[in-house]
């Protein structure tokens, strides 16, 4: 009992001592626990000048064509890979010729893809047949990226944006030439993966009719990473053949294009399956025309008396 009372007395003495210390230093305690209050300090921001004219307009999109597109073709057999480095574009690795594009971080069905003006949806599980794999780089003449807001004419209901790919238009004979013929052969080789691409184009046309052929073959084996390791399931083999017919007269033009794409195999390192013996057939039709109407109002006639 005596030990219990002694311990209780020691605890009471300690509590009283702590209360006394708190009473002696109230300012220090309050200064440490209560933050100072007061009006926020005003900060002056630097002036920003914006100079623009009524004729200045924002760029609608980014397009690749001509020499810019030709410089990128030998590096890849994948149309989506041609867009690498463009503003707002990123790529998801997929098959050798089936990369999946994303615009501003949004991909899959949120990206509207047009091939020769027609919306094309991806096929096969895991989008192993994306829309841009239906056209080859050698047949491509122009590709445009509209990242973000898309006009209604290019499918304005897409959230991420629109990618529009166009094949080469029909070739017509220039004025003064009865029959025009032309052809082109191209080939490229990539040492990593032993990638080989060959293409041929031929056209015969008058000033009103045109018939053209475009064919390509692209093959590559498994490529090697930077450390020399072979990346499995990165091989592919694609064969593409297309025929284009065009007719024009008095500012109106009709274009018909059909073709067959054969893909004996394509490896997918990101999937648990590969693609074998895939065949795609397409038929496109396009009409372009210019109309010019003139409305004339006849002068009024009558027998009324004029006022001098």
mmCIF file with all atom_site columns, N, CA and C in Angstrom, residues 21-87:
data_model
loop_
_atom_site.group_PDB
_atom_site.id
_atom_site.type_symbol
_atom_site.label_atom_id
_atom_site.label_alt_id
_atom_site.label_comp_id
_atom_site.label_asym_id
_atom_site.label_entity_id
_atom_site.label_seq_id
_atom_site.pdbx_PDB_ins_code
_atom_site.Cartn_x
_atom_site.Cartn_y
_atom_site.Cartn_z
_atom_site.occupancy
_atom_site.B_iso_or_equiv
_atom_site.pdbx_formal_charge
_atom_site.auth_seq_id
_atom_site.auth_comp_id
_atom_site.auth_asym_id
_atom_site.auth_atom_id
_atom_site.pdbx_PDB_model_num
ATOM 1   N N  . UNK A 1 21 ? 5.105  24.601 -16.170  1.00 0.00 ? 21 UNK A N  1
ATOM 2   C CA . UNK A 1 21 ? 5.950  24.990 -17.296  1.00 0.00 ? 21 UNK A CA 1
ATOM 3   C C  . UNK A 1 21 ? 5.128  25.545 -18.453  1.00 0.00 ? 21 UNK A C  1
ATOM 4   N N  . UNK A 1 22 ? 3.955  24.954 -18.667  1.00 0.00 ? 22 UNK A N  1
ATOM 5   C CA . UNK A 1 22 ? 3.088  25.457 -19.743  1.00 0.00 ? 22 UNK A CA 1
ATOM 6   C C  . UNK A 1 22 ? 2.601  26.859 -19.445  1.00 0.00 ? 22 UNK A C  1
ATOM 7   N N  . UNK A 1 23 ? 2.288  27.131 -18.187  1.00 0.00 ? 23 UNK A N  1
ATOM 8   C CA . UNK A 1 23 ? 1.833  28.471 -17.808  1.00 0.00 ? 23 UNK A CA 1
ATOM 9   C C  . UNK A 1 23 ? 2.939  29.490 -17.924  1.00 0.00 ? 23 UNK A C  1
ATOM 10  N N  . UNK A 1 24 ? 4.195  29.062 -17.677  1.00 0.00 ? 24 UNK A N  1
ATOM 11  C CA . UNK A 1 24 ? 5.302  30.007 -17.745  1.00 0.00 ? 24 UNK A CA 1
ATOM 12  C C  . UNK A 1 24 ? 5.655  30.385 -19.189  1.00 0.00 ? 24 UNK A C  1
ATOM 13  N N  . UNK A 1 25 ? 5.453  29.475 -20.180  1.00 0.00 ? 25 UNK A N  1
ATOM 14  C CA . UNK A 1 25 ? 5.846  29.740 -21.568  1.00 0.00 ? 25 UNK A CA 1
ATOM 15  C C  . UNK A 1 25 ? 4.662  29.598 -22.523  1.00 0.00 ? 25 UNK A C  1
ATOM 16  N N  . UNK A 1 26 ? 3.585  30.384 -22.323  1.00 0.00 ? 26 UNK A N  1
ATOM 17  C CA . UNK A 1 26 ? 2.443  30.276 -23.241  1.00 0.00 ? 26 UNK A CA 1
ATOM 18  C C  . UNK A 1 26 ? 2.739  30.844 -24.621  1.00 0.00 ? 26 UNK A C  1
ATOM 19  N N  . UNK A 1 27 ? 3.565  31.892 -24.664  1.00 0.00 ? 27 UNK A N  1
ATOM 20  C CA . UNK A 1 27 ? 3.837  32.533 -25.955  1.00 0.00 ? 27 UNK A CA 1
ATOM 21  C C  . UNK A 1 27 ? 4.630  31.613 -26.869  1.00 0.00 ? 27 UNK A C  1
ATOM 22  N N  . UNK A 1 28 ? 5.608  30.913 -26.258  1.00 0.00 ? 28 UNK A N  1
ATOM 23  C CA . UNK A 1 28 ? 6.420  30.024 -27.086  1.00 0.00 ? 28 UNK A CA 1
ATOM 24  C C  . UNK A 1 28 ? 5.604  28.875 -27.637  1.00 0.00 ? 28 UNK A C  1
ATOM 25  N N  . UNK A 1 29 ? 4.722  28.311 -26.812  1.00 0.00 ? 29 UNK A N  1
ATOM 26  C CA . UNK A 1 29 ? 3.890  27.202 -27.280  1.00 0.00 ? 29 UNK A CA 1
ATOM 27  C C  . UNK A 1 29 ? 2.946  27.646 -28.381  1.00 0.00 ? 29 UNK A C  1
ATOM 28  N N  . UNK A 1 30 ? 2.308  28.815 -28.183  1.00 0.00 ? 30 UNK A N  1
ATOM 29  C CA . UNK A 1 30 ? 1.369  29.302 -29.184  1.00 0.00 ? 30 UNK A CA 1
ATOM 30  C C  . UNK A 1 30 ? 2.081  29.663 -30.481  1.00 0.00 ? 30 UNK A C  1
ATOM 31  N N  . UNK A 1 31 ? 3.327  30.142 -30.351  1.00 0.00 ? 31 UNK A N  1
ATOM 32  C CA . UNK A 1 31 ? 4.056  30.505 -31.554  1.00 0.00 ? 31 UNK A CA 1
ATOM 33  C C  . UNK A 1 31 ? 4.408  29.283 -32.383  1.00 0.00 ? 31 UNK A C  1
ATOM 34  N N  . UNK A 1 32 ? 4.575  28.131 -31.722  1.00 0.00 ? 32 UNK A N  1
ATOM 35  C CA . UNK A 1 32 ? 4.941  26.933 -32.449  1.00 0.00 ? 32 UNK A CA 1
ATOM 36  C C  . UNK A 1 32 ? 3.736  26.188 -33.016  1.00 0.00 ? 32 UNK A C  1
ATOM 37  N N  . UNK A 1 33 ? 2.569  26.328 -32.373  1.00 0.00 ? 33 UNK A N  1
ATOM 38  C CA . UNK A 1 33 ? 1.414  25.542 -32.799  1.00 0.00 ? 33 UNK A CA 1
ATOM 39  C C  . UNK A 1 33 ? 0.449  26.312 -33.677  1.00 0.00 ? 33 UNK A C  1
ATOM 40  N N  . UNK A 1 34 ? 0.392  27.633 -33.559  1.00 0.00 ? 34 UNK A N  1
ATOM 41  C CA . UNK A 1 34 ? -0.571 28.439 -34.303  1.00 0.00 ? 34 UNK A CA 1
ATOM 42  C C  . UNK A 1 34 ? 0.170  29.174 -35.416  1.00 0.00 ? 34 UNK A C  1
ATOM 43  N N  . UNK A 1 35 ? -0.125 28.913 -36.668  1.00 0.00 ? 35 UNK A N  1
ATOM 44  C CA . UNK A 1 35 ? 0.558  29.617 -37.764  1.00 0.00 ? 35 UNK A CA 1
ATOM 45  C C  . UNK A 1 35 ? 0.134  31.065 -37.820  1.00 0.00 ? 35 UNK A C  1
ATOM 46  N N  . UNK A 1 36 ? 1.003  31.919 -38.278  1.00 0.00 ? 36 UNK A N  1
ATOM 47  C CA . UNK A 1 36 ? 0.640  33.346 -38.368  1.00 0.00 ? 36 UNK A CA 1
ATOM 48  C C  . UNK A 1 36 ? -0.395 33.569 -39.461  1.00 0.00 ? 36 UNK A C  1
ATOM 49  N N  . UNK A 1 37 ? -1.313 34.461 -39.205  1.00 0.00 ? 37 UNK A N  1
ATOM 50  C CA . UNK A 1 37 ? -2.355 34.817 -40.158  1.00 0.00 ? 37 UNK A CA 1
ATOM 51  C C  . UNK A 1 37 ? -2.178 36.262 -40.587  1.00 0.00 ? 37 UNK A C  1
ATOM 52  N N  . UNK A 1 38 ? -2.518 36.521 -41.855  1.00 0.00 ? 38 UNK A N  1
ATOM 53  C CA . UNK A 1 38 ? -2.408 37.876 -42.356  1.00 0.00 ? 38 UNK A CA 1
ATOM 54  C C  . UNK A 1 38 ? -2.776 37.915 -43.819  1.00 0.00 ? 38 UNK A C  1
ATOM 55  N N  . UNK A 1 39 ? -2.883 39.071 -44.383  1.00 0.00 ? 39 UNK A N  1
ATOM 56  C CA . UNK A 1 39 ? -3.251 39.175 -45.804  1.00 0.00 ? 39 UNK A CA 1
ATOM 57  C C  . UNK A 1 39 ? -2.151 38.602 -46.693  1.00 0.00 ? 39 UNK A C  1
ATOM 58  N N  . UNK A 1 40 ? -2.502 37.886 -47.767  1.00 0.00 ? 40 UNK A N  1
ATOM 59  C CA . UNK A 1 40 ? -1.484 37.325 -48.669  1.00 0.00 ? 40 UNK A CA 1
ATOM 60  C C  . UNK A 1 40 ? -0.710 38.438 -49.367  1.00 0.00 ? 40 UNK A C  1
ATOM 61  N N  . UNK A 1 41 ? 0.539  38.131 -49.615  1.00 0.00 ? 41 UNK A N  1
ATOM 62  C CA . UNK A 1 41 ? 1.394  39.113 -50.269  1.00 0.00 ? 41 UNK A CA 1
ATOM 63  C C  . UNK A 1 41 ? 1.047  39.199 -51.762  1.00 0.00 ? 41 UNK A C  1
ATOM 64  N N  . UNK A 1 42 ? 0.916  40.370 -52.285  1.00 0.00 ? 42 UNK A N  1
ATOM 65  C CA . UNK A 1 42 ? 0.593  40.582 -53.696  1.00 0.00 ? 42 UNK A CA 1
ATOM 66  C C  . UNK A 1 42 ? 1.841  40.357 -54.543  1.00 0.00 ? 42 UNK A C  1
ATOM 67  N N  . UNK A 1 43 ? 1.674  39.634 -55.668  1.00 0.00 ? 43 UNK A N  1
ATOM 68  C CA . UNK A 1 43 ? 2.769  39.376 -56.585  1.00 0.00 ? 43 UNK A CA 1
ATOM 69  C C  . UNK A 1 43 ? 2.412  39.928 -57.963  1.00 0.00 ? 43 UNK A C  1
ATOM 70  N N  . UNK A 1 44 ? 3.347  40.589 -58.557  1.00 0.00 ? 44 UNK A N  1
ATOM 71  C CA . UNK A 1 44 ? 3.122  41.153 -59.884  1.00 0.00 ? 44 UNK A CA 1
ATOM 72  C C  . UNK A 1 44 ? 3.632  40.175 -60.940  1.00 0.00 ? 44 UNK A C  1
ATOM 73  N N  . UNK A 1 45 ? 2.806  39.894 -61.950  1.00 0.00 ? 45 UNK A N  1
ATOM 74  C CA . UNK A 1 45 ? 3.155  38.988 -63.030  1.00 0.00 ? 45 UNK A CA 1
ATOM 75  C C  . UNK A 1 45 ? 3.662  39.783 -64.234  1.00 0.00 ? 45 UNK A C  1
ATOM 76  N N  . UNK A 1 46 ? 4.571  39.200 -65.000  1.00 0.00 ? 46 UNK A N  1
ATOM 77  C CA . UNK A 1 46 ? 5.069  39.926 -66.178  1.00 0.00 ? 46 UNK A CA 1
ATOM 78  C C  . UNK A 1 46 ? 3.982  40.072 -67.240  1.00 0.00 ? 46 UNK A C  1
ATOM 79  N N  . UNK A 1 47 ? 4.087  41.119 -68.001  1.00 0.00 ? 47 UNK A N  1
ATOM 80  C CA . UNK A 1 47 ? 3.111  41.378 -69.068  1.00 0.00 ? 47 UNK A CA 1
ATOM 81  C C  . UNK A 1 47 ? 3.302  40.384 -70.217  1.00 0.00 ? 47 UNK A C  1
ATOM 82  N N  . UNK A 1 48 ? 2.191  39.963 -70.814  1.00 0.00 ? 48 UNK A N  1
ATOM 83  C CA . UNK A 1 48 ? 2.193  39.037 -71.950  1.00 0.00 ? 48 UNK A CA 1
ATOM 84  C C  . UNK A 1 48 ? 1.529  39.737 -73.128  1.00 0.00 ? 48 UNK A C  1
ATOM 85  N N  . UNK A 1 49 ? 2.228  39.797 -74.242  1.00 0.00 ? 49 UNK A N  1
ATOM 86  C CA . UNK A 1 49 ? 1.703  40.451 -75.438  1.00 0.00 ? 49 UNK A CA 1
ATOM 87  C C  . UNK A 1 49 ? 1.316  39.389 -76.460  1.00 0.00 ? 49 UNK A C  1
ATOM 88  N N  . UNK A 1 50 ? 0.105  39.463 -76.966  1.00 0.00 ? 50 UNK A N  1
ATOM 89  C CA . UNK A 1 50 ? -0.395 38.553 -77.988  1.00 0.00 ? 50 UNK A CA 1
ATOM 90  C C  . UNK A 1 50 ? -0.677 39.372 -79.236  1.00 0.00 ? 50 UNK A C  1
ATOM 91  N N  . UNK A 1 51 ? 0.003  39.026 -80.316  1.00 0.00 ? 51 UNK A N  1
ATOM 92  C CA . UNK A 1 51 ? -0.134 39.772 -81.565  1.00 0.00 ? 51 UNK A CA 1
ATOM 93  C C  . UNK A 1 51 ? -0.662 38.822 -82.632  1.00 0.00 ? 51 UNK A C  1
ATOM 94  N N  . UNK A 1 52 ? -1.777 39.139 -83.238  1.00 0.00 ? 52 UNK A N  1
ATOM 95  C CA . UNK A 1 52 ? -2.366 38.304 -84.282  1.00 0.00 ? 52 UNK A CA 1
ATOM 96  C C  . UNK A 1 52 ? -3.205 39.177 -85.192  1.00 0.00 ? 52 UNK A C  1
ATOM 97  N N  . UNK A 1 53 ? -3.340 38.743 -86.407  1.00 0.00 ? 53 UNK A N  1
ATOM 98  C CA . UNK A 1 53 ? -4.153 39.449 -87.373  1.00 0.00 ? 53 UNK A CA 1
ATOM 99  C C  . UNK A 1 53 ? -5.405 38.686 -87.710  1.00 0.00 ? 53 UNK A C  1
ATOM 100 N N  . UNK A 1 54 ? -6.354 39.300 -88.361  1.00 0.00 ? 54 UNK A N  1
ATOM 101 C CA . UNK A 1 54 ? -7.605 38.599 -88.699  1.00 0.00 ? 54 UNK A CA 1
ATOM 102 C C  . UNK A 1 54 ? -7.406 37.463 -89.693  1.00 0.00 ? 54 UNK A C  1
ATOM 103 N N  . UNK A 1 55 ? -6.294 37.490 -90.438  1.00 0.00 ? 55 UNK A N  1
ATOM 104 C CA . UNK A 1 55 ? -6.058 36.435 -91.418  1.00 0.00 ? 55 UNK A CA 1
ATOM 105 C C  . UNK A 1 55 ? -5.270 35.263 -90.852  1.00 0.00 ? 55 UNK A C  1
ATOM 106 N N  . UNK A 1 56 ? -4.788 35.388 -89.610  1.00 0.00 ? 56 UNK A N  1
ATOM 107 C CA . UNK A 1 56 ? -4.033 34.292 -89.003  1.00 0.00 ? 56 UNK A CA 1
ATOM 108 C C  . UNK A 1 56 ? -4.983 33.182 -88.596  1.00 0.00 ? 56 UNK A C  1
ATOM 109 N N  . UNK A 1 57 ? -4.582 31.931 -88.848  1.00 0.00 ? 57 UNK A N  1
ATOM 110 C CA . UNK A 1 57 ? -5.425 30.777 -88.520  1.00 0.00 ? 57 UNK A CA 1
ATOM 111 C C  . UNK A 1 57 ? -4.558 29.664 -87.962  1.00 0.00 ? 57 UNK A C  1
ATOM 112 N N  . UNK A 1 58 ? -5.142 28.876 -87.092  1.00 0.00 ? 58 UNK A N  1
ATOM 113 C CA . UNK A 1 58 ? -4.447 27.728 -86.530  1.00 0.00 ? 58 UNK A CA 1
ATOM 114 C C  . UNK A 1 58 ? -4.349 26.623 -87.570  1.00 0.00 ? 58 UNK A C  1
ATOM 115 N N  . UNK A 1 59 ? -3.278 25.869 -87.487  1.00 0.00 ? 59 UNK A N  1
ATOM 116 C CA . UNK A 1 59 ? -3.109 24.740 -88.405  1.00 0.00 ? 59 UNK A CA 1
ATOM 117 C C  . UNK A 1 59 ? -4.160 23.681 -88.121  1.00 0.00 ? 59 UNK A C  1
ATOM 118 N N  . UNK A 1 60 ? -4.803 23.205 -89.175  1.00 0.00 ? 60 UNK A N  1
ATOM 119 C CA . UNK A 1 60 ? -5.863 22.216 -89.007  1.00 0.00 ? 60 UNK A CA 1
ATOM 120 C C  . UNK A 1 60 ? -5.285 20.866 -88.617  1.00 0.00 ? 60 UNK A C  1
ATOM 121 N N  . UNK A 1 61 ? -4.186 20.460 -89.209  1.00 0.00 ? 61 UNK A N  1
ATOM 122 C CA . UNK A 1 61 ? -3.595 19.165 -88.916  1.00 0.00 ? 61 UNK A CA 1
ATOM 123 C C  . UNK A 1 61 ? -2.189 19.083 -89.459  1.00 0.00 ? 61 UNK A C  1
ATOM 124 N N  . UNK A 1 62 ? -1.597 17.911 -89.292  1.00 0.00 ? 62 UNK A N  1
ATOM 125 C CA . UNK A 1 62 ? -0.259 17.649 -89.789  1.00 0.00 ? 62 UNK A CA 1
ATOM 126 C C  . UNK A 1 62 ? -0.350 16.600 -90.883  1.00 0.00 ? 62 UNK A C  1
ATOM 127 N N  . UNK A 1 63 ? 0.236  16.892 -92.021  1.00 0.00 ? 63 UNK A N  1
ATOM 128 C CA . UNK A 1 63 ? 0.141  15.999 -93.171  1.00 0.00 ? 63 UNK A CA 1
ATOM 129 C C  . UNK A 1 63 ? 1.529  15.587 -93.623  1.00 0.00 ? 63 UNK A C  1
ATOM 130 N N  . UNK A 1 64 ? 1.613  14.353 -94.108  1.00 0.00 ? 64 UNK A N  1
ATOM 131 C CA . UNK A 1 64 ? 2.832  13.819 -94.699  1.00 0.00 ? 64 UNK A CA 1
ATOM 132 C C  . UNK A 1 64 ? 2.548  13.470 -96.148  1.00 0.00 ? 64 UNK A C  1
ATOM 133 N N  . UNK A 1 65 ? 3.387  13.941 -97.024  1.00 0.00 ? 65 UNK A N  1
ATOM 134 C CA . UNK A 1 65 ? 3.235  13.650 -98.442  1.00 0.00 ? 65 UNK A CA 1
ATOM 135 C C  . UNK A 1 65 ? 4.460  14.110 -99.198  1.00 0.00 ? 65 UNK A C  1
ATOM 136 N N  . UNK A 1 66 ? 4.556  13.718 -100.438 1.00 0.00 ? 66 UNK A N  1
ATOM 137 C CA . UNK A 1 66 ? 5.671  14.171 -101.257 1.00 0.00 ? 66 UNK A CA 1
ATOM 138 C C  . UNK A 1 66 ? 7.011  13.665 -100.738 1.00 0.00 ? 66 UNK A C  1
ATOM 139 N N  . UNK A 1 67 ? 7.999  14.579 -100.658 1.00 0.00 ? 67 UNK A N  1
ATOM 140 C CA . UNK A 1 67 ? 9.347  14.206 -100.237 1.00 0.00 ? 67 UNK A CA 1
ATOM 141 C C  . UNK A 1 67 ? 9.393  13.783 -98.773  1.00 0.00 ? 67 UNK A C  1
ATOM 142 N N  . UNK A 1 68 ? 8.561  14.393 -97.930  1.00 0.00 ? 68 UNK A N  1
ATOM 143 C CA . UNK A 1 68 ? 8.558  14.012 -96.521  1.00 0.00 ? 68 UNK A CA 1
ATOM 144 C C  . UNK A 1 68 ? 8.120  12.574 -96.309  1.00 0.00 ? 68 UNK A C  1
ATOM 145 N N  . UNK A 1 69 ? 7.127  12.143 -97.069  1.00 0.00 ? 69 UNK A N  1
ATOM 146 C CA . UNK A 1 69 ? 6.671  10.763 -96.967  1.00 0.00 ? 69 UNK A CA 1
ATOM 147 C C  . UNK A 1 69 ? 7.663  9.809  -97.621  1.00 0.00 ? 69 UNK A C  1
ATOM 148 N N  . UNK A 1 70 ? 8.242  10.210 -98.744  1.00 0.00 ? 70 UNK A N  1
ATOM 149 C CA . UNK A 1 70 ? 9.201  9.345  -99.437  1.00 0.00 ? 70 UNK A CA 1
ATOM 150 C C  . UNK A 1 70 ? 10.442 9.080  -98.594  1.00 0.00 ? 70 UNK A C  1
ATOM 151 N N  . UNK A 1 71 ? 10.841 10.035 -97.768  1.00 0.00 ? 71 UNK A N  1
ATOM 152 C CA . UNK A 1 71 ? 12.023 9.846  -96.930  1.00 0.00 ? 71 UNK A CA 1
ATOM 153 C C  . UNK A 1 71 ? 11.780 8.846  -95.804  1.00 0.00 ? 71 UNK A C  1
ATOM 154 N N  . UNK A 1 72 ? 10.534 8.628  -95.410  1.00 0.00 ? 72 UNK A N  1
ATOM 155 C CA . UNK A 1 72 ? 10.234 7.718  -94.310  1.00 0.00 ? 72 UNK A CA 1
ATOM 156 C C  . UNK A 1 72 ? 9.901  6.306  -94.779  1.00 0.00 ? 72 UNK A C  1
ATOM 157 N N  . UNK A 1 73 ? 9.545  6.135  -96.037  1.00 0.00 ? 73 UNK A N  1
ATOM 158 C CA . UNK A 1 73 ? 9.108  4.828  -96.523  1.00 0.00 ? 73 UNK A CA 1
ATOM 159 C C  . UNK A 1 73 ? 10.157 3.728  -96.355  1.00 0.00 ? 73 UNK A C  1
ATOM 160 N N  . UNK A 1 74 ? 11.436 3.951  -96.704  1.00 0.00 ? 74 UNK A N  1
ATOM 161 C CA . UNK A 1 74 ? 12.387 2.835  -96.624  1.00 0.00 ? 74 UNK A CA 1
ATOM 162 C C  . UNK A 1 74 ? 12.613 2.299  -95.217  1.00 0.00 ? 74 UNK A C  1
ATOM 163 N N  . UNK A 1 75 ? 12.257 3.060  -94.190  1.00 0.00 ? 75 UNK A N  1
ATOM 164 C CA . UNK A 1 75 ? 12.566 2.653  -92.824  1.00 0.00 ? 75 UNK A CA 1
ATOM 165 C C  . UNK A 1 75 ? 11.578 1.657  -92.252  1.00 0.00 ? 75 UNK A C  1
ATOM 166 N N  . UNK A 1 76 ? 10.401 1.477  -92.868  1.00 0.00 ? 76 UNK A N  1
ATOM 167 C CA . UNK A 1 76 ? 9.385  0.621  -92.261  1.00 0.00 ? 76 UNK A CA 1
ATOM 168 C C  . UNK A 1 76 ? 8.408  0.127  -93.313  1.00 0.00 ? 76 UNK A C  1
ATOM 169 N N  . UNK A 1 77 ? 7.766  -0.988 -93.018  1.00 0.00 ? 77 UNK A N  1
ATOM 170 C CA . UNK A 1 77 ? 6.669  -1.483 -93.840  1.00 0.00 ? 77 UNK A CA 1
ATOM 171 C C  . UNK A 1 77 ? 5.330  -1.246 -93.190  1.00 0.00 ? 77 UNK A C  1
ATOM 172 N N  . UNK A 1 78 ? 5.304  -0.467 -92.108  1.00 0.00 ? 78 UNK A N  1
ATOM 173 C CA . UNK A 1 78 ? 4.098  -0.199 -91.326  1.00 0.00 ? 78 UNK A CA 1
ATOM 174 C C  . UNK A 1 78 ? 3.661  1.241  -91.558  1.00 0.00 ? 78 UNK A C  1
ATOM 175 N N  . UNK A 1 79 ? 2.429  1.446  -92.028  1.00 0.00 ? 79 UNK A N  1
ATOM 176 C CA . UNK A 1 79 ? 1.941  2.795  -92.303  1.00 0.00 ? 79 UNK A CA 1
ATOM 177 C C  . UNK A 1 79 ? 1.844  3.611  -91.018  1.00 0.00 ? 79 UNK A C  1
ATOM 178 N N  . UNK A 1 80 ? 1.385  3.002  -89.932  1.00 0.00 ? 80 UNK A N  1
ATOM 179 C CA . UNK A 1 80 ? 1.277  3.743  -88.669  1.00 0.00 ? 80 UNK A CA 1
ATOM 180 C C  . UNK A 1 80 ? 2.633  4.227  -88.190  1.00 0.00 ? 80 UNK A C  1
ATOM 181 N N  . UNK A 1 81 ? 3.700  3.455  -88.435  1.00 0.00 ? 81 UNK A N  1
ATOM 182 C CA . UNK A 1 81 ? 5.034  3.868  -87.997  1.00 0.00 ? 81 UNK A CA 1
ATOM 183 C C  . UNK A 1 81 ? 5.532  5.098  -88.745  1.00 0.00 ? 81 UNK A C  1
ATOM 184 N N  . UNK A 1 82 ? 4.940  5.411  -89.902  1.00 0.00 ? 82 UNK A N  1
ATOM 185 C CA . UNK A 1 82 ? 5.314  6.622  -90.621  1.00 0.00 ? 82 UNK A CA 1
ATOM 186 C C  . UNK A 1 82 ? 4.950  7.880  -89.840  1.00 0.00 ? 82 UNK A C  1
ATOM 187 N N  . UNK A 1 83 ? 4.011  7.755  -88.905  1.00 0.00 ? 83 UNK A N  1
ATOM 188 C CA . UNK A 1 83 ? 3.548  8.913  -88.137  1.00 0.00 ? 83 UNK A CA 1
ATOM 189 C C  . UNK A 1 83 ? 4.393  9.177  -86.904  1.00 0.00 ? 83 UNK A C  1
ATOM 190 N N  . UNK A 1 84 ? 5.404  8.365  -86.661  1.00 0.00 ? 84 UNK A N  1
ATOM 191 C CA . UNK A 1 84 ? 6.218  8.521  -85.460  1.00 0.00 ? 84 UNK A CA 1
ATOM 192 C C  . UNK A 1 84 ? 6.883  9.895  -85.443  1.00 0.00 ? 84 UNK A C  1
ATOM 193 N N  . UNK A 1 85 ? 6.747  10.591 -84.324  1.00 0.00 ? 85 UNK A N  1
ATOM 194 C CA . UNK A 1 85 ? 7.356  11.902 -84.173  1.00 0.00 ? 85 UNK A CA 1
ATOM 195 C C  . UNK A 1 85 ? 6.458  13.066 -84.513  1.00 0.00 ? 85 UNK A C  1
ATOM 196 N N  . UNK A 1 86 ? 5.279  12.821 -85.086  1.00 0.00 ? 86 UNK A N  1
ATOM 197 C CA . UNK A 1 86 ? 4.356  13.917 -85.387  1.00 0.00 ? 86 UNK A CA 1
ATOM 198 C C  . UNK A 1 86 ? 3.692  14.402 -84.108  1.00 0.00 ? 86 UNK A C  1
ATOM 199 N N  . UNK A 1 87 ? 3.297  15.669 -84.022  1.00 0.00 ? 87 UNK A N  1
ATOM 200 C CA . UNK A 1 87 ? 2.702  16.211 -82.801  1.00 0.00 ? 87 UNK A CA 1
ATOM 201 C C  . UNK A 1 87 ? 1.437  15.456 -82.396  1.00 0.00 ? 87 UNK A C  1
#
